[in-house]
Amino acid sequence: RSISNRNKDLLRAIFVEFLGTLFYVFITTDLNYLLAPGFVSLMVAFGKISGGHFNPAITLAVSISSGFSKTTIFYPIAQIIGGIAGAGLTKAVHFSFEDHSHYRTVLDRSVEPEYGIICEGLITFILVITYLMSIIDKRNKDSSMSPIAIGFVVAANHFATFRVTGGSMNPARSFGPVVCMSNTQINHIIWKYHYVYWVGPTAGSIIAAVVYRLI
Amino acid sequence: RSISNRNKDLLRAIFVEFLGTLFYVFITTDLNYLLAPGFVSLMVAFGKISGGHFNPAITLAVSISSGFSKTTIFYPIAQIIGGIAGAGLTKAVHFSFEDHSHYRTVLDRSVEPEYGIICEGLITFILVITYLMSIIDKRNKDSSMSPIAIGFVVAANHFATFRVTGGSMNPARSFGPVVCMSNTQINHIIWKYHYVYWVGPTAGSIIAAVVYRLI
Amino acid sequence: RSISNRNKDLLRAIFVEFLGTLFYVFITTDLNYLLAPGFVSLMVAFGKISGGHFNPAITLAVSISSGFSKTTIFYPIAQIIGGIAGAGLTKAVHFSFEDHSHYRTVLDRSVEPEYGIICEGLITFILVITYLMSIIDKRNKDSSMSPIAIGFVVAANHFATFRVTGGSMNPARSFGPVVCMSNTQINHIIWKYHYVYWVGPTAGSIIAAVVYRLI
Amino acid sequence: RSISNRNKDLLRAIFVEFLGTLFYVFITTDLNYLLAPGFVSLMVAFGKISGGHFNPAITLAVSISSGFSKTTIFYPIAQIIGGIAGAGLTKAVHFSFEDHSHYRTVLDRSVEPEYGIICEGLITFILVITYLMSIIDKRNKDSSMSPIAIGFVVAANHFATFRVTGGSMNPARSFGPVVCMSNTQINHIIWKYHYVYWVGPTAGSIIAAVVYRLI
């Protein structure tokens, strides 16, 4: 295809990553049991346009595995803006209800940040391995079930660690709600440990991309 | 095919839209957690005959994208009649139980109608984009997962906004139960804000059809 | 294939209908929320061998649509025996727990038997139409999602009418638990209205087979 | 392929069985309702590399059906080590929460070990038949739904017998948590009846492999 068409494809893909992350954060931040159905739908709808990352940790691992490109930079920017927009819409739609604190992913009081990083790293590792094996791997001839695999593993990982770190696996999903719900008393604590949701998923993503080469 | 056969196909498709909307409203108005399984089944069963709209907002967006035709008029009529019939059957089968008020989609007391329209417009936008990308879009070579995508996004959107507007996205689904449960004391309030469930989904559908062209 | 091989295929199919109905009743009579996952799995595993009926009402409708044969008689016999065996195994495995009354499909006290027949007929109609459209209909080129469609519609129909009739749609599923849990005080009432679970599904199945020809 | 490549494939498959069993035990031992989504995802991700056993009882039945090989020995070793590692990670991540006793599969107080063996044998029989029919059987031309079938039947079997034996069907899943949670007061009782979770699944697996030949 011509350069002009390739640029249009890139713009479409970046727009879809923005829209998908917006939808994902809007649908699932209030009610986390909507993670599986919401994510599966978005993967089916948008997967063929952008790959359906909706998560900087996945974009990083795909870049390590398949090569760095413009998407390595632009996808995460679109995802982060989408996450902020989605959290803002969630807040706007539910503005008449009192408590928004459960929108954010936070560490349990008993959990040290190092443990939070290990926990987020571990579930991001599981998610990214599943993504790479289902969607990127060439040995997978029938990828029709991949959206189910990604949506289900996101939900399963989330609930398995919900009590510990809130089960994020996704810096864009964690960042948006913190930005939009920043006017609270416990604000400084929220920001203080927010790095956990960037360091953990980044580490898990890199390790998954390395382990994937062994498989 | 001959004109006679094309007319038979059209009649079949209209009948299936009636039957599918009837089933959908019958199965899910009493227990909304049946939205996902009910919708997925109907999409698999009837999708190949009529496209599986069961919703005037989807018929509108498909008409904008793929061209207006007889279905633009006849599908919504069949869907609205199906919605009334389905709500009537729900009421008949559950006649011995006291409270039918949860059959209707209503605004939360704290929600202004403009907010209701924005909320319904937003979730209809998400639904219609998912429908167009999964079922209409030619870039989607394997559409086997489309019924899952539609059923799951309907359920996720519904629950994400259930407390605000009842999460309808569908004028036919909202109209039927209001018609069949009209003999109640709060009747005038129900009808007063009922336009929210026509304006919101219509606006969301048109915007989705426009945005879809960009993707 | 030779007559000998065709007979072996028939025997395999009958055996699979017995085994599938046994598994289905064993897995789902105690906990009805296992209907969807249980049924989907059985359809995937056994569908290609026998068609995955596990229900005399489906066998009847398939016979009306595709022609009567030996399976019209032998499938229901295998299903009924499988239902009794499955209910017996459920009772044996849970023998140390007190209450087995929820194993049976019974009419709500407020429901007249004619209403029960209409209710069972209606949900069987929805199930059978879904089965015929998903699995039998030649216009359905990709039937990979059919097991999901059948499993989900069985579960959705069941829960939509659970309070009214127990949501059976299946004489074999209703008969087995009544046979195995017959030593109870309210026994005569259970048997008195048991015909509802044969008349309703049979009527719904015949009507569905007729309506299917119109589509 | 050359011997060297075949050995690499074998090593990859063994590694994937270790990793998959680790993930499966980590995700689902704390919250058993994650069994279905977790298992489906792992089957999609790893099924094409190793067959997606994650269970010595499945490896045994596949070996009986398709022939014994190096995997007959190495898969179970990898699964057992993976189960121990997964249970250890579950304990580490949740270390700040008090009660880990529900991690283990244990017999209900009212259940004799012989009944436990029958119960575990029965559900393993159902699981293994479903696995062989969905994944191994050559008559199954479209195996895209197989991961759903396996994940759903594991969850359905588990919940159907949860109160009786804990619904294991998998020696590796039962062994890991017992090893990692061995420093408890009721330890000797846990180990005393632990053989139930080896004898039952082994018997169910062998019977399923025999019955499969009849189908």
PDB file of C-alpha atoms in Angstrom, chain A:
ATOM      1  CA  ARG A   1       0.000   0.000   0.000  1.00  0.00           C
ATOM      2  CA  SER A   2       1.103   3.578  -0.513  1.00  0.00           C
ATOM      3  CA  ILE A   3       2.652   5.710   2.229  1.00  0.00           C
ATOM      4  CA  SER A   4      -0.518   7.805   2.410  1.00  0.00           C
ATOM      5  CA  ASN A   5      -2.651   4.715   3.012  1.00  0.00           C
ATOM      6  CA  ARG A   6      -0.212   3.363   5.584  1.00  0.00           C
ATOM      7  CA  ASN A   7      -0.400   6.657   7.449  1.00  0.00           C
ATOM      8  CA  LYS A   8      -4.205   6.508   7.387  1.00  0.00           C
ATOM      9  CA  ASP A   9      -4.045   2.954   8.730  1.00  0.00           C
ATOM     10  CA  LEU A  10      -1.740   4.111  11.508  1.00  0.00           C
ATOM     11  CA  LEU A  11      -4.087   6.981  12.397  1.00  0.00           C
ATOM     12  CA  ARG A  12      -7.071   4.610  12.414  1.00  0.00           C
ATOM     13  CA  ALA A  13      -5.221   2.189  14.660  1.00  0.00           C
ATOM     14  CA  ILE A  14      -4.194   4.945  17.098  1.00  0.00           C
ATOM     15  CA  PHE A  15      -7.768   6.294  17.149  1.00  0.00           C
ATOM     16  CA  VAL A  16      -9.103   2.800  17.847  1.00  0.00           C
ATOM     17  CA  GLU A  17      -6.640   2.318  20.723  1.00  0.00           C
ATOM     18  CA  PHE A  18      -7.905   5.618  22.187  1.00  0.00           C
ATOM     19  CA  LEU A  19     -11.564   4.647  21.719  1.00  0.00           C
ATOM     20  CA  GLY A  20     -11.112   1.085  22.966  1.00  0.00           C
ATOM     21  CA  THR A  21      -9.292   2.143  26.139  1.00  0.00           C
ATOM     22  CA  LEU A  22     -11.964   4.804  26.721  1.00  0.00           C
ATOM     23  CA  PHE A  23     -14.755   2.212  26.388  1.00  0.00           C
ATOM     24  CA  TYR A  24     -12.885  -0.340  28.506  1.00  0.00           C
ATOM     25  CA  VAL A  25     -12.260   2.086  31.372  1.00  0.00           C
ATOM     26  CA  PHE A  26     -15.784   3.544  31.125  1.00  0.00           C
ATOM     27  CA  ILE A  27     -17.482   0.130  31.183  1.00  0.00           C
ATOM     28  CA  THR A  28     -15.396  -1.605  33.833  1.00  0.00           C
ATOM     29  CA  THR A  29     -14.143   0.885  36.437  1.00  0.00           C
ATOM     30  CA  ASP A  30     -17.444   1.026  38.313  1.00  0.00           C
ATOM     31  CA  LEU A  31     -18.298  -2.684  38.080  1.00  0.00           C
ATOM     32  CA  ASN A  32     -15.262  -4.909  37.668  1.00  0.00           C
ATOM     33  CA  TYR A  33     -17.331  -7.995  36.786  1.00  0.00           C
ATOM     34  CA  LEU A  34     -17.886  -6.354  33.405  1.00  0.00           C
ATOM     35  CA  LEU A  35     -14.186  -6.824  32.568  1.00  0.00           C
ATOM     36  CA  ALA A  36     -14.632 -10.140  30.755  1.00  0.00           C
ATOM     37  CA  PRO A  37     -17.655  -9.259  28.556  1.00  0.00           C
ATOM     38  CA  GLY A  38     -16.415  -5.709  27.895  1.00  0.00           C
ATOM     39  CA  PHE A  39     -12.919  -6.763  26.913  1.00  0.00           C
ATOM     40  CA  VAL A  40     -14.042  -9.653  24.701  1.00  0.00           C
ATOM     41  CA  SER A  41     -16.372  -7.325  22.774  1.00  0.00           C
ATOM     42  CA  LEU A  42     -13.687  -4.690  22.266  1.00  0.00           C
ATOM     43  CA  MET A  43     -11.175  -7.292  21.090  1.00  0.00           C
ATOM     44  CA  VAL A  44     -13.616  -8.632  18.498  1.00  0.00           C
ATOM     45  CA  ALA A  45     -14.613  -5.150  17.329  1.00  0.00           C
ATOM     46  CA  PHE A  46     -11.220  -3.435  17.217  1.00  0.00           C
ATOM     47  CA  GLY A  47      -8.661  -6.256  17.269  1.00  0.00           C
ATOM     48  CA  LYS A  48      -8.252  -6.404  13.499  1.00  0.00           C
ATOM     49  CA  ILE A  49      -7.602  -2.642  13.239  1.00  0.00           C
ATOM     50  CA  SER A  50      -5.059  -2.045  15.993  1.00  0.00           C
ATOM     51  CA  GLY A  51      -4.309  -5.450  17.506  1.00  0.00           C
ATOM     52  CA  GLY A  52      -6.519  -4.586  20.464  1.00  0.00           C
ATOM     53  CA  HIS A  53      -3.839  -3.656  23.005  1.00  0.00           C
ATOM     54  CA  PHE A  54      -5.659  -1.018  25.112  1.00  0.00           C
ATOM     55  CA  ASN A  55      -2.708  -1.368  27.492  1.00  0.00           C
ATOM     56  CA  PRO A  56       0.831   0.098  27.348  1.00  0.00           C
ATOM     57  CA  ALA A  57       2.217  -3.129  28.836  1.00  0.00           C
ATOM     58  CA  ILE A  58       0.950  -5.092  25.848  1.00  0.00           C
ATOM     59  CA  THR A  59       2.235  -2.513  23.362  1.00  0.00           C
ATOM     60  CA  LEU A  60       5.676  -2.766  24.999  1.00  0.00           C
ATOM     61  CA  ALA A  61       5.784  -6.572  24.802  1.00  0.00           C
ATOM     62  CA  VAL A  62       4.534  -6.623  21.201  1.00  0.00           C
ATOM     63  CA  SER A  63       7.225  -4.069  20.310  1.00  0.00           C
ATOM     64  CA  ILE A  64       9.942  -6.197  21.924  1.00  0.00           C
ATOM     65  CA  SER A  65       8.694  -9.305  20.102  1.00  0.00           C
ATOM     66  CA  SER A  66       7.733  -7.932  16.693  1.00  0.00           C
ATOM     67  CA  GLY A  67       9.888  -4.821  16.431  1.00  0.00           C
ATOM     68  CA  PHE A  68       9.655  -1.220  17.626  1.00  0.00           C
ATOM     69  CA  SER A  69       7.759   1.244  15.418  1.00  0.00           C
ATOM     70  CA  LYS A  70       5.674   4.382  15.608  1.00  0.00           C
ATOM     71  CA  THR A  71       2.972   2.455  17.461  1.00  0.00           C
ATOM     72  CA  THR A  72       5.403   1.888  20.365  1.00  0.00           C
ATOM     73  CA  ILE A  73       5.067   5.595  21.179  1.00  0.00           C
ATOM     74  CA  PHE A  74       1.658   6.579  19.841  1.00  0.00           C
ATOM     75  CA  TYR A  75      -0.381   3.636  21.154  1.00  0.00           C
ATOM     76  CA  PRO A  76       0.491   4.303  24.828  1.00  0.00           C
ATOM     77  CA  ILE A  77      -0.243   8.020  24.400  1.00  0.00           C
ATOM     78  CA  ALA A  78      -3.654   7.195  22.905  1.00  0.00           C
ATOM     79  CA  GLN A  79      -4.290   4.613  25.637  1.00  0.00           C
ATOM     80  CA  ILE A  80      -3.418   7.019  28.447  1.00  0.00           C
ATOM     81  CA  ILE A  81      -5.640   9.773  27.016  1.00  0.00           C
ATOM     82  CA  GLY A  82      -8.394   7.202  26.463  1.00  0.00           C
ATOM     83  CA  GLY A  83      -8.059   6.024  30.063  1.00  0.00           C
ATOM     84  CA  ILE A  84      -8.437   9.582  31.377  1.00  0.00           C
ATOM     85  CA  ALA A  85     -11.445  10.227  29.105  1.00  0.00           C
ATOM     86  CA  GLY A  86     -13.078   6.948  30.092  1.00  0.00           C
ATOM     87  CA  ALA A  87     -12.624   7.624  33.813  1.00  0.00           C
ATOM     88  CA  GLY A  88     -14.020  11.134  33.331  1.00  0.00           C
ATOM     89  CA  LEU A  89     -17.094   9.743  31.578  1.00  0.00           C
ATOM     90  CA  THR A  90     -17.603   7.159  34.320  1.00  0.00           C
ATOM     91  CA  LYS A  91     -17.501   9.943  36.886  1.00  0.00           C
ATOM     92  CA  ALA A  92     -19.845  12.155  34.837  1.00  0.00           C
ATOM     93  CA  VAL A  93     -22.431   9.423  34.311  1.00  0.00           C
ATOM     94  CA  HIS A  94     -22.366   8.379  37.972  1.00  0.00           C
ATOM     95  CA  PHE A  95     -21.952  11.908  39.337  1.00  0.00           C
ATOM     96  CA  SER A  96     -25.108  11.618  41.446  1.00  0.00           C
ATOM     97  CA  PHE A  97     -23.791   8.635  43.380  1.00  0.00           C
ATOM     98  CA  GLU A  98     -21.637   9.245  46.390  1.00  0.00           C
ATOM     99  CA  ASP A  99     -18.568   7.052  46.390  1.00  0.00           C
ATOM    100  CA  HIS A 100     -16.062   6.851  43.517  1.00  0.00           C
ATOM    101  CA  SER A 101     -13.129   5.530  45.528  1.00  0.00           C
ATOM    102  CA  HIS A 102     -13.486   2.015  44.116  1.00  0.00           C
ATOM    103  CA  TYR A 103     -12.699   3.371  40.647  1.00  0.00           C
ATOM    104  CA  ARG A 104      -9.022   3.465  41.513  1.00  0.00           C
ATOM    105  CA  THR A 105      -6.625   0.556  41.814  1.00  0.00           C
ATOM    106  CA  VAL A 106      -5.016   0.832  45.240  1.00  0.00           C
ATOM    107  CA  LEU A 107      -2.771  -1.303  47.412  1.00  0.00           C
ATOM    108  CA  ASP A 108      -4.368  -3.074  50.344  1.00  0.00           C
ATOM    109  CA  ARG A 109      -3.227  -1.436  53.614  1.00  0.00           C
ATOM    110  CA  SER A 110      -1.322  -4.564  54.607  1.00  0.00           C
ATOM    111  CA  VAL A 111       0.624  -4.747  51.311  1.00  0.00           C
ATOM    112  CA  GLU A 112       4.113  -3.266  50.939  1.00  0.00           C
ATOM    113  CA  PRO A 113       4.789  -1.594  47.562  1.00  0.00           C
ATOM    114  CA  GLU A 114       7.463  -4.167  46.646  1.00  0.00           C
ATOM    115  CA  TYR A 115       4.867  -6.913  47.044  1.00  0.00           C
ATOM    116  CA  GLY A 116       2.450  -4.858  44.971  1.00  0.00           C
ATOM    117  CA  ILE A 117       5.043  -4.626  42.198  1.00  0.00           C
ATOM    118  CA  ILE A 118       5.625  -8.387  42.296  1.00  0.00           C
ATOM    119  CA  CYS A 119       1.891  -9.036  42.251  1.00  0.00           C
ATOM    120  CA  GLU A 120       1.195  -6.647  39.342  1.00  0.00           C
ATOM    121  CA  GLY A 121       4.257  -7.972  37.532  1.00  0.00           C
ATOM    122  CA  LEU A 122       3.083 -11.555  37.895  1.00  0.00           C
ATOM    123  CA  ILE A 123      -0.436 -10.997  36.552  1.00  0.00           C
ATOM    124  CA  THR A 124       0.875  -8.780  33.739  1.00  0.00           C
ATOM    125  CA  PHE A 125       3.300 -11.597  32.898  1.00  0.00           C
ATOM    126  CA  ILE A 126       0.375 -14.038  32.635  1.00  0.00           C
ATOM    127  CA  LEU A 127      -1.689 -11.597  30.549  1.00  0.00           C
ATOM    128  CA  VAL A 128       1.143 -10.752  28.151  1.00  0.00           C
ATOM    129  CA  ILE A 129       2.164 -14.399  27.631  1.00  0.00           C
ATOM    130  CA  THR A 130      -1.481 -15.196  26.849  1.00  0.00           C
ATOM    131  CA  TYR A 131      -1.669 -12.266  24.419  1.00  0.00           C
ATOM    132  CA  LEU A 132       1.547 -13.189  22.623  1.00  0.00           C
ATOM    133  CA  MET A 133       0.650 -16.887  22.375  1.00  0.00           C
ATOM    134  CA  SER A 134      -2.946 -16.229  21.225  1.00  0.00           C
ATOM    135  CA  ILE A 135      -2.580 -13.289  18.862  1.00  0.00           C
ATOM    136  CA  ILE A 136       1.061 -12.827  17.822  1.00  0.00           C
ATOM    137  CA  ASP A 137       2.248 -16.429  17.656  1.00  0.00           C
ATOM    138  CA  LYS A 138       2.306 -17.781  14.086  1.00  0.00           C
ATOM    139  CA  ARG A 139       1.759 -21.366  15.266  1.00  0.00           C
ATOM    140  CA  ASN A 140      -1.784 -20.359  16.245  1.00  0.00           C
ATOM    141  CA  LYS A 141      -3.628 -21.035  12.979  1.00  0.00           C
ATOM    142  CA  ASP A 142      -7.150 -20.410  14.273  1.00  0.00           C
ATOM    143  CA  SER A 143      -7.225 -17.177  16.235  1.00  0.00           C
ATOM    144  CA  SER A 144     -11.023 -16.885  16.431  1.00  0.00           C
ATOM    145  CA  MET A 145     -10.972 -17.645  20.162  1.00  0.00           C
ATOM    146  CA  SER A 146      -8.229 -15.120  20.980  1.00  0.00           C
ATOM    147  CA  PRO A 147     -10.626 -12.346  22.082  1.00  0.00           C
ATOM    148  CA  ILE A 148     -12.188 -14.753  24.585  1.00  0.00           C
ATOM    149  CA  ALA A 149      -8.736 -15.769  25.833  1.00  0.00           C
ATOM    150  CA  ILE A 150      -7.632 -12.160  26.419  1.00  0.00           C
ATOM    151  CA  GLY A 151     -10.910 -10.992  27.984  1.00  0.00           C
ATOM    152  CA  PHE A 152     -11.087 -13.994  30.278  1.00  0.00           C
ATOM    153  CA  VAL A 153      -7.464 -13.833  31.424  1.00  0.00           C
ATOM    154  CA  VAL A 154      -7.791 -10.108  32.191  1.00  0.00           C
ATOM    155  CA  ALA A 155     -10.844 -10.828  34.358  1.00  0.00           C
ATOM    156  CA  ALA A 156      -9.334 -13.901  36.037  1.00  0.00           C
ATOM    157  CA  ASN A 157      -6.058 -12.100  36.840  1.00  0.00           C
ATOM    158  CA  HIS A 158      -7.964  -9.087  38.132  1.00  0.00           C
ATOM    159  CA  PHE A 159     -10.124 -11.032  40.564  1.00  0.00           C
ATOM    160  CA  ALA A 160      -7.266 -13.299  41.680  1.00  0.00           C
ATOM    161  CA  THR A 161      -5.359 -10.243  42.970  1.00  0.00           C
ATOM    162  CA  PHE A 162      -8.212  -7.778  43.520  1.00  0.00           C
ATOM    163  CA  ARG A 163      -7.762  -7.722  47.305  1.00  0.00           C
ATOM    164  CA  VAL A 164      -4.003  -7.185  47.030  1.00  0.00           C
ATOM    165  CA  THR A 165      -3.423  -4.456  44.418  1.00  0.00           C
ATOM    166  CA  GLY A 166      -6.791  -4.006  42.698  1.00  0.00           C
ATOM    167  CA  GLY A 167      -5.587  -6.228  39.844  1.00  0.00           C
ATOM    168  CA  SER A 168      -4.679  -3.590  37.230  1.00  0.00           C
ATOM    169  CA  MET A 169      -2.043  -5.035  34.816  1.00  0.00           C
ATOM    170  CA  ASN A 170      -2.485  -1.785  32.898  1.00  0.00           C
ATOM    171  CA  PRO A 171      -0.910   1.642  33.611  1.00  0.00           C
ATOM    172  CA  ALA A 172      -3.499   3.416  31.411  1.00  0.00           C
ATOM    173  CA  ARG A 173      -6.372   1.876  33.348  1.00  0.00           C
ATOM    174  CA  SER A 174      -4.771   2.860  36.692  1.00  0.00           C
ATOM    175  CA  PHE A 175      -3.698   6.360  35.655  1.00  0.00           C
ATOM    176  CA  GLY A 176      -7.035   7.626  34.284  1.00  0.00           C
ATOM    177  CA  PRO A 177      -9.135   7.107  37.421  1.00  0.00           C
ATOM    178  CA  VAL A 178      -6.420   8.570  39.668  1.00  0.00           C
ATOM    179  CA  VAL A 179      -6.313  11.732  37.528  1.00  0.00           C
ATOM    180  CA  CYS A 180     -10.097  12.083  37.482  1.00  0.00           C
ATOM    181  CA  MET A 181     -10.620  11.306  41.166  1.00  0.00           C
ATOM    182  CA  SER A 182      -7.757  13.392  42.523  1.00  0.00           C
ATOM    183  CA  ASN A 183      -9.747  15.722  44.748  1.00  0.00           C
ATOM    184  CA  THR A 184      -9.940  13.417  47.757  1.00  0.00           C
ATOM    185  CA  GLN A 185      -8.451  13.470  51.220  1.00  0.00           C
ATOM    186  CA  ILE A 186      -6.328  10.372  50.762  1.00  0.00           C
ATOM    187  CA  ASN A 187      -4.959  11.823  47.559  1.00  0.00           C
ATOM    188  CA  HIS A 188      -1.285  11.949  48.562  1.00  0.00           C
ATOM    189  CA  ILE A 189      -1.314   8.247  49.447  1.00  0.00           C
ATOM    190  CA  ILE A 190      -2.907   7.369  46.103  1.00  0.00           C
ATOM    191  CA  TRP A 191      -0.185   9.202  44.178  1.00  0.00           C
ATOM    192  CA  LYS A 192       2.567   8.031  46.525  1.00  0.00           C
ATOM    193  CA  TYR A 193       2.186   4.383  45.522  1.00  0.00           C
ATOM    194  CA  HIS A 194       0.910   4.970  41.999  1.00  0.00           C
ATOM    195  CA  TYR A 195       4.337   4.038  40.569  1.00  0.00           C
ATOM    196  CA  VAL A 196       3.535   0.430  41.512  1.00  0.00           C
ATOM    197  CA  TYR A 197       1.096   0.303  38.575  1.00  0.00           C
ATOM    198  CA  TRP A 198       3.786   1.421  36.132  1.00  0.00           C
ATOM    199  CA  VAL A 199       6.794  -0.508  37.436  1.00  0.00           C
ATOM    200  CA  GLY A 200       4.964  -3.829  37.965  1.00  0.00           C
ATOM    201  CA  PRO A 201       3.292  -4.091  34.555  1.00  0.00           C
ATOM    202  CA  THR A 202       6.441  -2.850  32.754  1.00  0.00           C
ATOM    203  CA  ALA A 203       8.576  -5.492  34.459  1.00  0.00           C
ATOM    204  CA  GLY A 204       6.009  -8.231  33.849  1.00  0.00           C
ATOM    205  CA  SER A 205       5.744  -7.240  30.208  1.00  0.00           C
ATOM    206  CA  ILE A 206       9.514  -7.363  29.590  1.00  0.00           C
ATOM    207  CA  ILE A 207       9.902 -10.720  31.346  1.00  0.00           C
ATOM    208  CA  ALA A 208       6.954 -12.143  29.377  1.00  0.00           C
ATOM    209  CA  ALA A 209       8.486 -11.009  26.072  1.00  0.00           C
ATOM    210  CA  VAL A 210      11.754 -12.759  27.042  1.00  0.00           C
ATOM    211  CA  VAL A 211      10.072 -15.979  28.217  1.00  0.00           C
ATOM    212  CA  TYR A 212       7.924 -16.009  25.071  1.00  0.00           C
ATOM    213  CA  ARG A 213      11.097 -16.464  22.977  1.00  0.00           C
ATOM    214  CA  LEU A 214      11.798 -19.705  24.880  1.00  0.00           C
ATOM    215  CA  ILE A 215       8.380 -21.089  23.968  1.00  0.00           C
TER     216      ILE A 215
END
